[in-house]
């Protein structure tokens, strides 16, 4: 048994482990079967029945031949003790321990496999063993070399901190993250994850000023004493990672959210402007910046923010910014700045791909209908029909016909019908449109037409 235990703790190949584990299991099962043959499945101790009469069916003579043979060989040994329950418990324990033993084999193969360390901690967590779960993560962060890690080494530190936090030790959790911030991670994203976890920890503890101060230190590249180790200067790899982290979009987005929530409007504007300056803003960043300014009734500033975003991005990423800009501009000024609105539409449509321009032409048509010239509204629909994809062309012409009749009567609608019949390529659509055209003429009493 000792040899088997030693082997299970030494092998580093799954195939060897499987062979040894199967053999060890068979050993336990064989010993258990022999013991059951010797003593039965009751609680009696055979050693206490040495004086019993064999004629009464008790004693060694009453056992099976195999058990008797075993007994005769080992009569003077400790195997005469009835330990059936103990051996059954050992077999059950061995089977229950198999996932953990196999996990140990995997970690002997590669102690830098972060996923296996997470799996080990999860096994202890399923058992409700908090102490062993913490020990597993503590061993993981000590043994995993970030340069050789398979998986995300930062996740080990974050999980360890989360366990401390969930069990009422937020300061200890912050200490863990403080230590993690000085690890030479292979990727800057790992350090950013640790930074964000440290800030989010402060937020969950409702220490909002501390959270804002912390993220300000991170984006400045000077984490300060809360993320230093005994005041020691960081190593060169760590210092390089910190410099790269100062341009991490995820960290800046968190900074912007905190400034909006707990800082000042001017502070938030400075954060967004800095993101645009560093060219780490995303289209969503621009939309958030514009929405924040609009909520505070800085309309022209919000329009300038959209224009900065338009200068940063190209199609198709700029499409949502353009649409928000135009929609908000119309909502703000309605018919007061018609010429400026038309210029903005032309700029947006100048480079817009044909498959993305539909909502812009429809917005332009609606704007001209409500605040401009109906002829320009029809012109917008005409331009849309000229570039619309085949799948949208039928609907585009039907809308064009409806608006032409509404604005200028049946004669103009007939012109659009004729144009649509000429331009449509799908015979089914042409047939459908001709039937629609004929039905309209019948309602007008134009039977010849």
Coordinates of N, CA, C and O in Angstrom, one line a residue, residues 4 27 76-77 89 93-94 129 143 146 164 197 201 273 291 307 330 343 425:
X4 N 2.2 1.8 -3.5 CA 1.2 2.4 -4.4 C 1.1 3.9 -4.1 O 1.0 4.7 -5.0
X27 N -6.1 -3.8 -5.9 CA -5.5 -4.3 -4.6 C -6.5 -4.1 -3.5 O -6.7 -5.0 -2.7
X76 N -0.7 -15.8 12.1 CA 0.0 -15.1 13.1 C 0.2 -13.6 12.8 O 0.9 -12.9 13.5
X77 N -0.4 -13.1 11.7 CA -0.2 -11.7 11.4 C -1.4 -10.8 11.8 O -2.4 -11.3 12.2
X89 N -13.8 1.9 3.7 CA -13.6 3.4 3.7 C -12.4 3.9 2.9 O -12.4 4.9 2.3
X93 N -12.5 6.3 -0.2 CA -11.7 7.6 -0.2 C -10.8 7.6 -1.4 O -10.6 8.7 -2.0
X94 N -10.2 6.5 -1.8 CA -9.3 6.5 -3.0 C -10.1 6.9 -4.2 O -9.6 7.7 -5.0
X129 N -14.3 23.1 1.5 CA -13.0 23.2 2.3 C -12.4 24.6 1.9 O -11.6 24.6 1.0
X143 N 4.0 29.3 -7.4 CA 4.7 28.4 -8.3 C 4.6 28.8 -9.7 O 5.4 28.4 -10.5
X146 N 4.9 33.8 -14.4 CA 4.1 34.5 -15.4 C 4.6 34.4 -16.9 O 3.9 34.3 -17.8
X164 N -10.8 36.1 -0.3 CA -10.6 36.8 0.9 C -11.7 37.9 1.1 O -12.2 38.0 2.2
X197 N -9.4 45.1 -11.0 CA -9.9 44.3 -9.8 C -9.7 45.1 -8.6 O -10.5 45.1 -7.7
X201 N -12.7 46.4 -6.3 CA -12.8 46.0 -4.9 C -13.1 47.2 -4.0 O -14.0 47.1 -3.1
X273 N -11.4 63.7 -23.3 CA -10.5 64.4 -24.3 C -9.1 63.8 -24.3 O -8.5 63.7 -25.4
X291 N -23.2 61.8 -25.0 CA -24.4 61.6 -24.2 C -24.3 62.3 -22.9 O -25.2 63.0 -22.4
X307 N -17.8 65.2 -33.7 CA -16.9 65.5 -34.8 C -15.5 65.0 -34.6 O -14.8 64.6 -35.6
X330 N -30.8 67.4 -35.3 CA -32.2 67.7 -35.7 C -33.1 67.9 -34.5 O -33.9 68.8 -34.5
X343 N -25.7 70.2 -44.9 CA -24.2 69.9 -45.1 C -23.7 68.7 -44.3 O -22.9 67.9 -44.9
X425 N -35.1 44.6 -61.1 CA -34.6 43.4 -61.9 C -35.3 42.1 -61.6 O -35.3 41.2 -62.5

